[in-house]
């Protein structure tokens, strides 16, 4: 019971002491709290302040990219080949949508004409995620209908998309971009830095629930749009070459083919086709290996087309004359390889004696081998080198290779003779075309180029490729002798298939066995024809090559020759500069035009395209993109016809599915019909002539697809009707 | 007993905090008010009214002689307990808890009222019982019965944090009042299993505890706490400036209420945060000085209880905002968006000031002929 005693005996002094001690303890605890809080404040606000400030900035500020528009690509005449469109992608935040998933899926299904369940499963399967794509790359007019549905939790994201107006046309030349709009092939790759522009940005302030407003602390950086390319390519020639090459490859059941057309005077690439090819608007569907620009990336043994080097070296160094006779050995000749071994050179036909020019015209390997021997290794090598074989041409296309041209000290005993008719060398198709272009250009080799000009967004030329002579290879005399021989090829020799009315063509056939895995393949040839026209003043050099033609034989003359001729004939028909007589005849024929597809283009671009093919246009409404056009693409119309372009904002029904009746009073019936059909009205006509009355009246809101009754009267009557209808004027 | 001047600096500190509160709550609540009511003044208007009412309560507390509570405390506590019981039966629900009594358009949290009446009653009990409080049956258990009833009713709402504060403050005042140390430790030993059971019944409490423990290791499990910390850090030493808080832009929930200290830290920086802390420290020191100088035991215990309540709420709120304690919804006295707590605390401050008037800390200046009870000359000489 000591405690009890303490209780009652604890005097006032003990009582007070206890109180003081306990009170002091309470105060001490509180002081400790204050100290701990101060320490934490020092930690967060002084020591770690920078870390938290960075975190804060990260959550308040959001950088929005203002994408730069990639530069367009035009042909040499200003036709739009490649432009851009904006597609809209829709993403959803399943967390925000929540219970609304059903309604959202229903709306998407209804507007896009797909099943609702697909969208519903997308929304439901990823409830944890805050972002799920609902639909990618929707065209703007459909997108506006989705946006009009005002679905909470659904965001629209603009995605710029490259639009290749002519699909596969010149795809090997133009190339294409990847999903991020960055060039990965062809000129799109080569000139990517020029065309991509510089994205701008705007810093947005964000609040805790994701609302944004522009930040005043950072200046808005406007995007710099990319530069446009003006190609040396001519859309007309390109489409001819594409079309005829495809036809030729199909007719010969070849594995593939390629064609390249140059302006010999400048080195400009006028057309470049590889077939089969890819559609750059839909690259994913194709084998990407086909996208290679084989004109510069592939090396082949040229065969007889390489005899240009033999003939040039021989003429230029006065080693032979055209009339100099040679023993053609009846089509078979043995040459010693090294002592005991022999190689047999054979011709396709057995000839007894041939002059040198005849040997070129008839493509005698034996005679060329003999002449090669006469020329000698050093001179032959130098000549081949001067023509640009074994060297990069420097063309502005990606992936160019230099080919294979060995130095004389690397040759075997028979190399000189075999090279003289085009074996034991590797060349690119472009090198062959450039070599013949040098002959057509009076002996001066030009540097080839694909892009003529780079223009900025304002249309100012910022860079220009000008014709650039590399070197003079041939004297005028040699040029004349070669031209004479090449014309002979077409007139009398292996290239008779190429001969055509009204224009003189010179060229050379070539057929070489394909080499694969260490040996020449049986029955697998590369067949080519390269030439230029018109001979009096060559405007175009054209090379056509077939890879493994199988139906009509394998010779260059009979496989690639007809393709060359078909292209040449059509090219000549386009312009007086080739053959005035022919051109005049064909000009009259075509007054009809096929309406091009200008939907989803900017109005200015659409207008340029339409005027470019001799059509006119008129636009309705406001908006950035053509939503609909009348007549529709692919329709045949007369030259000069006007095409109605409906811009996106006008063309769309209002949110509630209603649309405003346009005013067609006073229009001719045809114009009125055109106008109303654009908005999907069902038109009923009463009478003919000019529209004098319409029900419902202009400006009224009706539902889409409504009936419109037009009352029409002949023009004279309608004028009267109009006068009586407006007495207030007088 | 002689009545002197009140502790004017204590009053300045309390009223000063209320004025600061108007600015801070406006800045912290405008965005939320706009987001919820499309009226950025929604909260600040209500808050201003509550501040005015609280100042009224403060002056009421100041003018009522504190000794009347010695007798009033018990009936008031019984009324408070009745209120708590009624609340449990009829009260309005907020976030899953029944904490409110509504009458007309007014809401009232009986738990705040109960907290003060209980503390007042305990002070009265300590005074009356004197040394008998050290007796288990005659002193300690009767006191703990009241504490138990109030705590249990508040817990049932459920309002864990207020219940915990009631227990802590009760134990504090009983401890200072001389209750046997062994009784207190035994009580706390009993509380641990009760606490564990309480946490286990309601899974959200366990979750909150887990989150808090996680946030200690990875720093960001609790969104609100993390946003609060960003607020402090973003303020740095000098702050981003009045009204420039970005955390209140709907990043920091309860930015005008439980996390208002974070907004102060962001807008006024380390300097502002420490200043507020210093004011509370000042209030504590003044309050305990009043306790020390109180002329009777009741006044002393009352001063300790009221000062302890203000200080405890202030430090716990700051600790929560800084992530030292797990997140609980306790306001910062005089600063947080107002309610029953503000009103009761202001009244408590008034009582504290009233107690100060009966100390010798600020003797009345005697004008000739006006003094009712002239002070002893010795006392005068000491002060002047």
PDB file of C-alpha atoms in Angstrom, chain A residues 195 246 335 408 414-415 451 506 617 712:
ATOM      1  CA  UNK A 195      10.775  18.045 -98.009  1.00  0.00           C
ATOM      2  CA  UNK A 246       3.907  -3.227-118.176  1.00  0.00           C
ATOM      3  CA  UNK A 335      39.974 -18.105-128.329  1.00  0.00           C
ATOM      4  CA  UNK A 408      43.478  -4.366-117.327  1.00  0.00           C
ATOM      5  CA  UNK A 414      40.329 -13.545-122.791  1.00  0.00           C
ATOM      6  CA  UNK A 415      38.858 -10.669-120.817  1.00  0.00           C
ATOM      7  CA  UNK A 451      15.020  16.721-109.634  1.00  0.00           C
ATOM      8  CA  UNK A 506      19.088   4.762-133.735  1.00  0.00           C
ATOM      9  CA  UNK A 617     -13.447  23.756-111.909  1.00  0.00           C
ATOM     10  CA  UNK A 712     -38.736  24.851-114.646  1.00  0.00           C
TER      11      UNK A 712
END
